[in-house]
Short mmCIF file of C-alpha atoms and ligand atoms in Angstrom, two decimals:
data_model
loop_
_atom_site.label_atom_id
_atom_site.label_comp_id
_atom_site.label_asym_id
_atom_site.label_seq_id
_atom_site.Cartn_x
_atom_site.Cartn_y
_atom_site.Cartn_z
CA MET A 163 -17.39 -16.10 1.79
CA LEU A 164 -14.40 -13.88 1.13
CA LYS A 165 -13.81 -11.23 3.74
CA PHE A 166 -11.71 -8.13 3.03
CA PRO A 167 -10.13 -5.91 5.70
CA ASP A 168 -12.50 -3.28 7.18
CA ASN A 169 -10.35 -0.42 5.93
CA PHE A 170 -9.97 -1.85 2.41
CA LEU A 171 -10.81 0.68 -0.32
CA PHE A 172 -13.33 -0.40 -2.93
CA GLY A 173 -13.29 2.44 -5.40
CA THR A 174 -13.44 3.36 -9.04
CA ALA A 175 -11.09 5.30 -11.30
CA THR A 176 -11.26 7.84 -14.11
CA SER A 177 -8.93 10.39 -15.69
CA SER A 178 -9.55 14.02 -16.54
CA HIS A 179 -9.41 13.92 -20.33
CA GLN A 180 -11.52 10.79 -20.51
CA VAL A 181 -14.46 12.16 -18.52
CA GLU A 182 -14.38 15.93 -18.03
CA GLY A 183 -15.00 17.22 -21.54
CA ASP A 184 -13.74 20.36 -23.28
CA ASN A 185 -10.11 19.98 -22.29
CA ILE A 186 -9.22 22.37 -25.05
CA HIS A 187 -5.73 23.27 -23.89
CA ASN A 188 -4.03 19.88 -23.95
CA ASP A 189 -2.08 17.91 -26.56
CA TRP A 190 -4.75 15.26 -27.11
CA TRP A 191 -7.36 17.90 -27.93
CA PHE A 192 -4.98 19.47 -30.42
CA TYR A 193 -4.46 16.21 -32.33
CA GLU A 194 -8.16 15.34 -32.09
CA GLN A 195 -8.99 18.61 -33.87
CA SER A 196 -6.23 18.25 -36.44
CA GLY A 197 -7.59 14.85 -37.43
CA LYS A 198 -4.42 12.99 -36.50
CA LEU A 199 -6.49 11.13 -33.91
CA LYS A 200 -9.54 9.32 -35.23
CA TYR A 201 -11.92 10.31 -32.43
CA LYS A 202 -12.71 13.54 -30.64
CA SER A 203 -13.25 13.67 -26.88
CA GLY A 204 -15.61 16.66 -27.16
CA LYS A 205 -17.73 16.90 -24.04
CA ALA A 206 -16.65 13.35 -23.02
CA CYS A 207 -18.96 12.50 -20.06
CA ASN A 208 -19.44 16.18 -19.25
CA HIS A 209 -18.14 15.37 -15.78
CA TRP A 210 -16.72 18.89 -15.41
CA GLU A 211 -20.32 20.05 -15.08
CA LEU A 212 -21.94 16.91 -13.71
CA TYR A 213 -19.41 16.06 -10.96
CA ARG A 214 -21.96 16.59 -8.19
CA GLU A 215 -24.31 14.10 -9.75
CA ASP A 216 -21.46 11.63 -10.29
CA ILE A 217 -20.28 11.82 -6.69
CA LYS A 218 -23.86 11.42 -5.50
CA LEU A 219 -24.10 8.27 -7.56
CA MET A 220 -20.83 6.90 -6.13
CA THR A 221 -22.18 7.59 -2.66
CA GLU A 222 -25.47 5.81 -3.37
CA LEU A 223 -23.55 2.85 -4.74
CA ASN A 224 -21.44 2.67 -1.55
CA TYR A 225 -18.05 3.03 -3.19
CA ASN A 226 -15.59 4.31 -0.61
CA ALA A 227 -12.77 5.62 -2.81
CA TYR A 228 -12.33 7.47 -6.08
CA ARG A 229 -9.17 7.90 -8.13
CA PHE A 230 -9.21 10.77 -10.61
CA SER A 231 -6.64 12.96 -12.28
CA ILE A 232 -6.07 16.67 -12.36
CA GLU A 233 -5.89 18.23 -15.79
CA TRP A 234 -2.64 20.21 -15.81
CA SER A 235 -3.82 22.20 -18.84
CA ARG A 236 -6.85 23.42 -16.90
CA ILE A 237 -4.65 24.67 -14.07
CA PHE A 238 -2.12 26.24 -16.46
CA PRO A 239 -3.94 26.86 -19.77
CA ARG A 240 -0.97 29.06 -20.72
CA GLU A 241 2.60 29.12 -19.47
CA ASN A 242 2.14 31.97 -17.03
CA GLU A 243 -1.56 31.85 -16.41
CA ILE A 244 -2.88 29.97 -13.41
CA ASN A 245 -6.59 29.25 -13.39
CA GLU A 246 -7.72 29.60 -9.77
CA GLU A 247 -11.29 28.65 -10.68
CA ALA A 248 -10.16 25.25 -11.88
CA ILE A 249 -8.24 24.69 -8.64
CA GLN A 250 -11.38 25.64 -6.73
CA ARG A 251 -13.43 23.16 -8.73
CA TYR A 252 -11.02 20.33 -7.91
CA GLN A 253 -11.10 21.41 -4.27
CA GLU A 254 -14.87 21.24 -4.36
CA ILE A 255 -14.70 17.73 -5.83
CA VAL A 256 -12.33 16.67 -3.04
CA ASN A 257 -14.60 18.23 -0.40
CA LEU A 258 -17.68 16.51 -1.76
CA LEU A 259 -15.88 13.16 -1.79
CA ASN A 260 -14.71 13.58 1.79
CA GLU A 261 -18.16 14.68 2.97
CA ASN A 262 -19.50 11.44 1.56
CA ASN A 263 -16.74 9.26 3.04
CA ILE A 264 -15.19 8.57 -0.34
CA VAL A 265 -11.39 8.60 -0.10
CA PRO A 266 -9.89 10.67 -2.93
CA MET A 267 -6.75 9.56 -4.74
CA ILE A 268 -5.33 12.15 -7.13
CA THR A 269 -3.19 11.39 -10.17
CA LEU A 270 -1.06 14.36 -11.23
CA HIS A 271 -0.38 13.22 -14.78
CA HIS A 272 -2.59 10.83 -16.70
CA PHE A 273 -1.23 10.97 -20.27
CA THR A 274 -2.29 14.53 -21.21
CA SER A 275 -0.08 17.64 -20.99
CA PRO A 276 -0.71 21.30 -21.78
CA LEU A 277 -0.15 22.03 -25.44
CA TRP A 278 2.20 24.95 -24.64
CA PHE A 279 4.36 22.58 -22.57
CA MET A 280 4.54 20.08 -25.43
CA LYS A 281 5.46 22.85 -27.85
CA LYS A 282 8.49 23.53 -25.67
CA GLY A 283 9.50 19.88 -26.00
CA GLY A 284 7.48 18.46 -23.10
CA PHE A 285 9.27 15.92 -20.93
CA ALA A 286 12.05 15.49 -23.49
CA LYS A 287 13.79 18.55 -22.02
CA GLU A 288 15.03 18.52 -18.47
CA GLU A 289 14.78 22.32 -18.19
CA ASN A 290 11.00 22.01 -18.74
CA LEU A 291 10.66 20.33 -15.36
CA LYS A 292 10.45 23.79 -13.80
CA TYR A 293 6.93 24.03 -15.26
CA TRP A 294 6.03 20.67 -13.79
CA GLU A 295 7.33 21.84 -10.43
CA LYS A 296 5.09 24.92 -10.53
CA TYR A 297 2.09 22.77 -11.39
CA VAL A 298 2.77 20.30 -8.58
CA GLU A 299 3.21 23.14 -6.10
CA SER A 300 -0.20 24.50 -7.00
CA ILE A 301 -1.83 21.08 -6.52
CA ALA A 302 -0.03 20.47 -3.22
CA GLU A 303 -2.22 23.27 -1.82
CA LEU A 304 -5.37 21.17 -2.13
CA LYS A 305 -6.80 20.35 1.29
CA GLY A 306 -8.19 16.98 2.28
CA VAL A 307 -6.23 14.64 0.01
CA ASN A 308 -3.94 12.03 1.48
CA LEU A 309 -3.22 9.86 -1.56
CA PHE A 310 -1.36 11.18 -4.58
CA ALA A 311 0.02 9.31 -7.58
CA THR A 312 2.57 11.22 -9.60
CA PHE A 313 2.35 9.52 -13.01
CA ASN A 314 -0.08 7.12 -14.59
CA GLU A 315 1.59 4.33 -16.55
CA PRO A 316 4.83 6.13 -17.42
CA MET A 317 6.02 3.31 -19.68
CA VAL A 318 2.79 3.37 -21.68
CA TYR A 319 3.30 7.11 -22.13
CA VAL A 320 6.87 6.49 -23.31
CA THR A 321 6.17 3.59 -25.66
CA THR A 322 2.93 4.77 -27.28
CA GLY A 323 4.06 8.39 -27.70
CA TYR A 324 7.78 8.06 -28.42
CA ILE A 325 8.58 4.51 -29.62
CA GLN A 326 5.56 3.08 -31.40
CA GLY A 327 4.30 6.58 -32.07
CA TYR A 328 0.57 5.96 -32.32
CA TRP A 329 -0.35 8.36 -29.49
CA PRO A 330 0.55 12.04 -29.20
CA PRO A 331 3.09 13.36 -29.98
CA PHE A 332 3.44 10.56 -32.57
CA ILE A 333 7.20 10.23 -32.36
CA ARG A 334 9.29 7.14 -33.11
CA ASN A 335 12.61 7.85 -31.57
CA PRO A 336 14.09 5.45 -29.01
CA LEU A 337 16.75 7.94 -27.93
CA ARG A 338 14.11 10.57 -27.20
CA ALA A 339 12.05 7.89 -25.43
CA GLY A 340 14.98 7.19 -23.10
CA LYS A 341 15.27 10.88 -22.26
CA ILE A 342 11.56 11.05 -21.53
CA GLU A 343 11.83 8.04 -19.26
CA ALA A 344 14.68 9.65 -17.32
CA ASN A 345 12.84 12.96 -17.07
CA LEU A 346 9.66 11.30 -15.84
CA LEU A 347 11.74 9.81 -13.04
CA ARG A 348 13.21 13.23 -12.28
CA ALA A 349 9.70 14.68 -12.32
CA HIS A 350 8.55 11.98 -9.94
CA ALA A 351 11.40 12.83 -7.56
CA ILE A 352 10.46 16.53 -7.66
CA ALA A 353 6.79 15.81 -6.98
CA TYR A 354 7.63 13.33 -4.23
CA GLU A 355 9.62 15.95 -2.39
CA ILE A 356 7.04 18.71 -2.75
CA LEU A 357 4.14 16.52 -1.68
CA LYS A 358 5.97 14.82 1.18
CA SER A 359 6.42 18.21 2.83
CA LYS A 360 2.61 18.17 3.14
CA LYS A 361 2.68 14.84 5.01
CA VAL A 362 0.67 12.91 2.46
CA GLN A 363 1.14 9.50 0.85
CA VAL A 364 2.78 9.64 -2.56
CA GLY A 365 2.96 6.78 -5.01
CA ILE A 366 3.23 6.07 -8.70
CA VAL A 367 0.91 4.08 -10.93
CA LYS A 368 2.53 1.43 -13.08
CA ASN A 369 0.65 -0.98 -15.25
CA ILE A 370 2.03 -4.47 -14.96
CA PRO A 371 1.03 -6.55 -17.95
CA ILE A 372 1.91 -10.17 -17.38
CA MET A 373 4.52 -11.43 -19.81
CA LYS A 374 4.57 -15.09 -20.82
CA PRO A 375 7.17 -16.69 -23.07
CA ALA A 376 5.57 -17.93 -26.29
CA SER A 377 7.30 -21.30 -25.85
CA GLU A 378 9.67 -23.06 -23.52
CA SER A 379 12.60 -22.35 -25.83
CA LYS A 380 15.57 -20.59 -24.27
CA ALA A 381 15.34 -17.77 -26.80
CA ASP A 382 11.70 -17.04 -25.98
CA ILE A 383 12.35 -17.21 -22.25
CA LYS A 384 15.19 -14.75 -22.67
CA ALA A 385 13.01 -12.47 -24.77
CA LYS A 386 10.33 -12.59 -22.10
CA GLU A 387 12.84 -11.61 -19.40
CA LYS A 388 13.96 -8.71 -21.51
CA ALA A 389 10.43 -7.46 -22.15
CA ASP A 390 9.64 -7.74 -18.44
CA ASN A 391 12.76 -5.77 -17.53
CA LEU A 392 12.38 -3.07 -20.14
CA PHE A 393 8.71 -2.50 -19.64
CA ASN A 394 7.95 -3.53 -16.08
CA TRP A 395 11.03 -3.34 -13.89
CA TYR A 396 13.69 -0.92 -15.06
CA PHE A 397 11.49 2.11 -14.53
CA LEU A 398 10.49 1.13 -11.00
CA ASP A 399 14.00 -0.08 -10.10
CA ALA A 400 15.37 3.37 -11.01
CA ILE A 401 13.26 5.10 -8.35
CA TRP A 402 15.62 3.67 -5.73
CA SER A 403 18.79 2.92 -7.68
CA GLY A 404 18.94 6.31 -9.40
CA LYS A 405 19.93 4.55 -12.63
CA VAL A 406 17.50 3.97 -15.43
CA ARG A 407 18.47 1.35 -17.98
CA THR A 408 17.07 1.84 -21.46
CA PRO A 409 17.92 -0.14 -24.61
CA ILE A 410 20.30 2.61 -25.74
CA LYS A 411 21.91 3.91 -22.59
CA THR A 412 21.72 4.20 -18.84
CA TYR A 413 20.70 7.55 -17.35
CA LYS A 414 21.46 8.83 -13.89
CA VAL A 415 18.46 10.26 -12.07
CA PRO A 416 17.96 11.41 -8.46
CA LYS A 417 17.16 8.63 -6.03
CA SER A 418 13.62 8.94 -4.76
CA ASP A 419 10.96 6.84 -3.06
CA VAL A 420 7.27 5.98 -3.04
CA ASP A 421 4.89 5.30 -0.17
CA PHE A 422 2.85 2.91 -2.29
CA ILE A 423 2.79 1.41 -5.75
CA GLY A 424 -0.40 1.58 -7.77
CA ILE A 425 -0.81 -1.39 -10.07
CA ASN A 426 -2.97 -1.19 -13.17
CA TYR A 427 -3.66 -4.68 -14.37
CA TYR A 428 -5.58 -5.66 -17.47
CA THR A 429 -4.05 -8.41 -19.53
CA VAL A 430 -1.29 -10.78 -20.53
CA HIS A 431 1.23 -10.67 -23.37
CA GLU A 432 3.10 -13.37 -25.20
CA ILE A 433 6.76 -12.74 -25.94
CA LYS A 434 8.69 -14.37 -28.76
CA HIS A 435 12.29 -14.07 -29.77
CA SER A 436 12.83 -12.22 -33.04
CA TRP A 437 15.92 -11.56 -35.14
CA ASN A 438 14.87 -7.99 -35.77
CA PRO A 439 17.28 -5.62 -33.97
CA PHE A 440 14.84 -2.72 -34.44
CA ASN A 441 12.40 -4.70 -32.34
CA LEU A 442 15.04 -5.25 -29.66
CA PHE A 443 15.09 -8.93 -30.69
CA LEU A 444 11.62 -9.56 -29.38
CA GLU A 445 8.07 -9.68 -30.55
CA VAL A 446 5.16 -8.82 -28.28
CA SER A 447 1.63 -9.92 -28.98
CA LEU A 448 -1.58 -10.23 -27.02
CA ALA A 449 -1.61 -13.68 -25.49
CA ASP A 450 -4.32 -16.01 -26.64
CA LEU A 451 -5.07 -17.26 -23.17
CA SER A 452 -8.81 -16.77 -23.18
CA LYS A 453 -11.25 -17.69 -25.90
CA ARG A 454 -13.24 -14.52 -25.52
CA LYS A 455 -11.60 -11.19 -26.17
CA THR A 456 -12.80 -7.92 -24.70
CA LEU A 457 -13.80 -4.94 -26.86
CA MET A 458 -10.14 -3.90 -26.63
CA GLY A 459 -9.14 -7.28 -28.09
CA TRP A 460 -7.56 -8.25 -24.78
CA SER A 461 -7.43 -11.70 -23.18
CA VAL A 462 -8.79 -12.12 -19.70
CA TYR A 463 -6.40 -13.73 -17.22
CA PRO A 464 -7.56 -13.15 -13.62
CA LYS A 465 -4.60 -14.93 -12.05
CA GLY A 466 -2.40 -12.21 -13.53
CA ILE A 467 -3.54 -9.75 -10.89
CA TYR A 468 -2.14 -12.08 -8.23
CA GLU A 469 1.09 -12.52 -10.18
CA ALA A 470 1.43 -8.74 -10.53
CA VAL A 471 0.82 -8.06 -6.83
CA THR A 472 3.15 -10.75 -5.57
CA ARG A 473 5.97 -9.91 -7.97
CA VAL A 474 5.80 -6.19 -7.33
CA GLN A 475 5.63 -6.57 -3.56
CA ASP A 476 8.31 -9.26 -3.38
CA ARG A 477 10.59 -6.97 -5.36
CA TYR A 478 9.90 -3.57 -3.76
CA GLU A 479 8.22 -4.30 -0.40
CA LYS A 480 5.80 -1.38 -0.69
CA PRO A 481 2.06 -1.27 0.01
CA ILE A 482 -0.03 -1.76 -3.08
CA TYR A 483 -3.27 -0.38 -4.42
CA ILE A 484 -4.85 -1.86 -7.51
CA THR A 485 -5.37 1.53 -9.13
CA GLU A 486 -7.06 0.12 -12.26
CA ASN A 487 -8.59 -3.16 -13.33
CA GLY A 488 -11.53 -3.46 -15.64
CA ILE A 489 -13.09 -4.80 -18.79
CA ALA A 490 -14.50 -3.25 -21.95
CA THR A 491 -17.63 -5.19 -22.79
CA LEU A 492 -21.33 -4.78 -23.49
CA ASP A 493 -21.97 -8.05 -21.68
CA ASP A 494 -22.46 -6.86 -18.12
CA GLU A 495 -22.65 -10.41 -16.73
CA TRP A 496 -19.12 -10.84 -18.03
CA ARG A 497 -18.11 -7.65 -16.23
CA ILE A 498 -19.44 -9.06 -12.95
CA GLU A 499 -17.55 -12.30 -13.55
CA PHE A 500 -14.39 -10.31 -14.35
CA ILE A 501 -14.61 -8.31 -11.12
CA ILE A 502 -15.37 -11.29 -8.90
CA GLN A 503 -12.59 -13.42 -10.38
CA HIS A 504 -9.98 -10.68 -10.11
CA LEU A 505 -11.06 -9.88 -6.56
CA GLN A 506 -10.75 -13.57 -5.67
CA TYR A 507 -7.10 -13.34 -6.62
CA VAL A 508 -6.62 -10.06 -4.75
CA HIS A 509 -8.09 -11.83 -1.74
CA LYS A 510 -5.71 -14.73 -2.20
CA ALA A 511 -2.76 -12.31 -2.09
CA LEU A 512 -4.21 -10.69 1.06
CA SER A 513 -4.68 -14.05 2.73
CA GLU A 514 -1.01 -14.85 2.06
CA GLY A 515 -0.02 -11.68 3.87
CA TYR A 516 0.51 -9.30 0.92
CA ASP A 517 -0.26 -5.69 1.79
CA VAL A 518 -2.93 -4.62 -0.69
CA ARG A 519 -4.92 -1.63 0.50
CA GLY A 520 -7.53 -1.10 -2.14
CA TYR A 521 -9.02 -1.89 -5.51
CA PHE A 522 -10.23 0.71 -8.01
CA TYR A 523 -12.39 -0.58 -10.85
CA TRP A 524 -11.72 1.05 -14.23
CA SER A 525 -13.98 2.76 -14.79
CA PHE A 526 -16.71 4.41 -12.78
CA MET A 527 -18.49 5.17 -16.05
CA ASP A 528 -18.14 4.62 -19.78
CA ASN A 529 -15.76 7.22 -21.16
CA PHE A 530 -13.41 8.39 -23.90
CA GLU A 531 -10.99 5.54 -24.44
CA TRP A 532 -8.11 7.47 -26.05
CA ALA A 533 -7.35 6.33 -29.62
CA GLU A 534 -10.34 3.94 -29.48
CA GLY A 535 -12.93 6.64 -28.83
CA PHE A 536 -16.26 5.93 -27.15
CA GLU A 537 -16.82 2.35 -28.33
CA PRO A 538 -15.08 0.33 -25.59
CA ARG A 539 -17.48 0.36 -22.64
CA PHE A 540 -15.53 0.00 -19.41
CA GLY A 541 -18.12 1.56 -17.11
CA LEU A 542 -20.00 0.25 -14.13
CA VAL A 543 -22.29 3.10 -15.04
CA GLU A 544 -23.58 3.37 -18.58
CA VAL A 545 -23.31 6.80 -20.18
CA ASN A 546 -25.45 8.09 -23.00
CA PHE A 547 -23.00 10.34 -24.83
CA GLU A 548 -25.76 12.42 -26.38
CA THR A 549 -27.82 13.21 -23.31
CA PHE A 550 -25.08 12.49 -20.71
CA GLU A 551 -27.60 10.44 -18.78
CA ARG A 552 -26.01 7.99 -16.34
CA LYS A 553 -27.47 4.55 -15.73
CA PRO A 554 -25.81 2.16 -13.27
CA ARG A 555 -25.49 -1.31 -14.71
CA LYS A 556 -26.15 -4.42 -12.64
CA SER A 557 -22.38 -4.70 -12.13
CA ALA A 558 -22.41 -1.27 -10.45
CA HIS A 559 -24.80 -2.60 -7.82
CA VAL A 560 -23.05 -5.93 -7.37
CA TYR A 561 -19.73 -4.12 -6.86
CA GLY A 562 -21.47 -1.66 -4.53
CA GLU A 563 -22.75 -4.51 -2.38
CA ILE A 564 -19.23 -5.91 -2.12
CA ALA A 565 -17.90 -2.45 -1.28
CA GLU A 566 -20.50 -1.88 1.41
CA ARG A 567 -20.07 -5.20 3.20
CA LYS A 568 -16.37 -5.81 2.39
CA ILE A 569 -17.46 -9.33 1.63
CA ILE A 570 -17.94 -11.45 -1.47
CA SER A 571 -20.72 -13.86 -0.62
CA ASP A 572 -20.57 -17.59 -1.34
CA GLU A 573 -23.48 -17.06 -3.65
CA LEU A 574 -21.53 -14.59 -5.81
CA VAL A 575 -18.40 -16.76 -5.78
CA GLY A 576 -20.49 -19.81 -6.69
CA ARG A 577 -22.22 -18.03 -9.54
CA TYR A 578 -19.37 -16.00 -11.02
CA GLY A 579 -16.14 -17.15 -9.42
CA LEU A 580 -13.35 -19.55 -10.19
CA GLU A 581 -12.16 -22.56 -8.26
CA LEU A 582 -8.78 -21.35 -7.05
C1 FCB B 691 -5.14 2.26 -18.93
C2 FCB B 691 -5.25 3.76 -18.79
C3 FCB B 691 -6.65 4.26 -18.64
C4 FCB B 691 -7.63 3.50 -19.51
C5 FCB B 691 -7.44 2.01 -19.37
C6 FCB B 691 -8.38 1.19 -20.21
O1 FCB B 691 -3.96 1.94 -19.58
O2 FCB B 691 -4.52 4.20 -17.66
O3 FCB B 691 -6.66 5.62 -18.92
O4 FCB B 691 -7.58 3.94 -20.79
O5 FCB B 691 -6.13 1.67 -19.69
#
């Protein structure tokens, strides 16, 4: 039997654009309509209307935490227009969660930005941070939230949007990417200060893909170190050092802090040396560590969650939440196995004294998976995207039982677990 601490959070996670529906004022919506993105989010899960039902379901399933994001473009649909009704709706969501003993964790920025903000250059321009500041100030007024994350996966935002250019705003410009990175750190520092004056816990969510060298050769090992630094460490290091190292230059940013680090963990990459300078002399591919690939094409490597937790905490000595971990599959037995095996490794970290305070499964329900649309099914709860009917899968109940008792039984470990 694996016992978790009594105050451990067993929650689920979502983000605004992926579940709410009709987020017509953000950049993703714009590119969905223009056809630049293959899929349209449309009504998504219609969570903006069905939030009561969704929270009721979370309550029935015994989940005791919920991480969701606020849609900036709902709060400020236009530069100088604040939508008080939207703030009220988020307040109502927070109240409902608290009434049902579900701890809310709010993400301020989960990939989407208001279209008007992007038209002004978005995070590429430091002077635009005044808009961010106004937004954060309006959210700081919410009552009953103790856990805030400023950004979700800042380096994914930087690389997909500004280096590889396959997500909005579809730019391939490493110099611009560096500026964005620096400004996200500045934005974090601004938000940290505003929110700390409200005596709440403020963190940041960083995904930590595990990097493995493709071979034991010196060149591959060096390439792996570089990938790890550029993608995983330099951004987090800069929070305290005030210096962000990018492949082109080093930027000075204000020193800041976090009260916790949120780790999103999904998969493992293989890094090879390359002679291509435009690729920074390295090649990144999905590691072939598991025979079966998820609907995202990802390998499953449960031990990676332990490696991510231990490396991040050894390096920064901050409390950790697993803010996302999940699998896209139609095989729900595989989902159960995935959850149990990853939780076994979270438990191992806990038993070695690492301070992990919670685990949020991605995702509460099937939703709009960005450039991949509605095909990858990450949900504990199945969603019919025509009728918006919700149907908890078996995994939803198995996870609920773990959440309720804070225990993984020997039976579950025996049936789905690994020998550690
Ligand atoms: C993470 C994102 C989240 C979701 C999962 C599958 O990178 O934070 O929105 O798309 O991947």
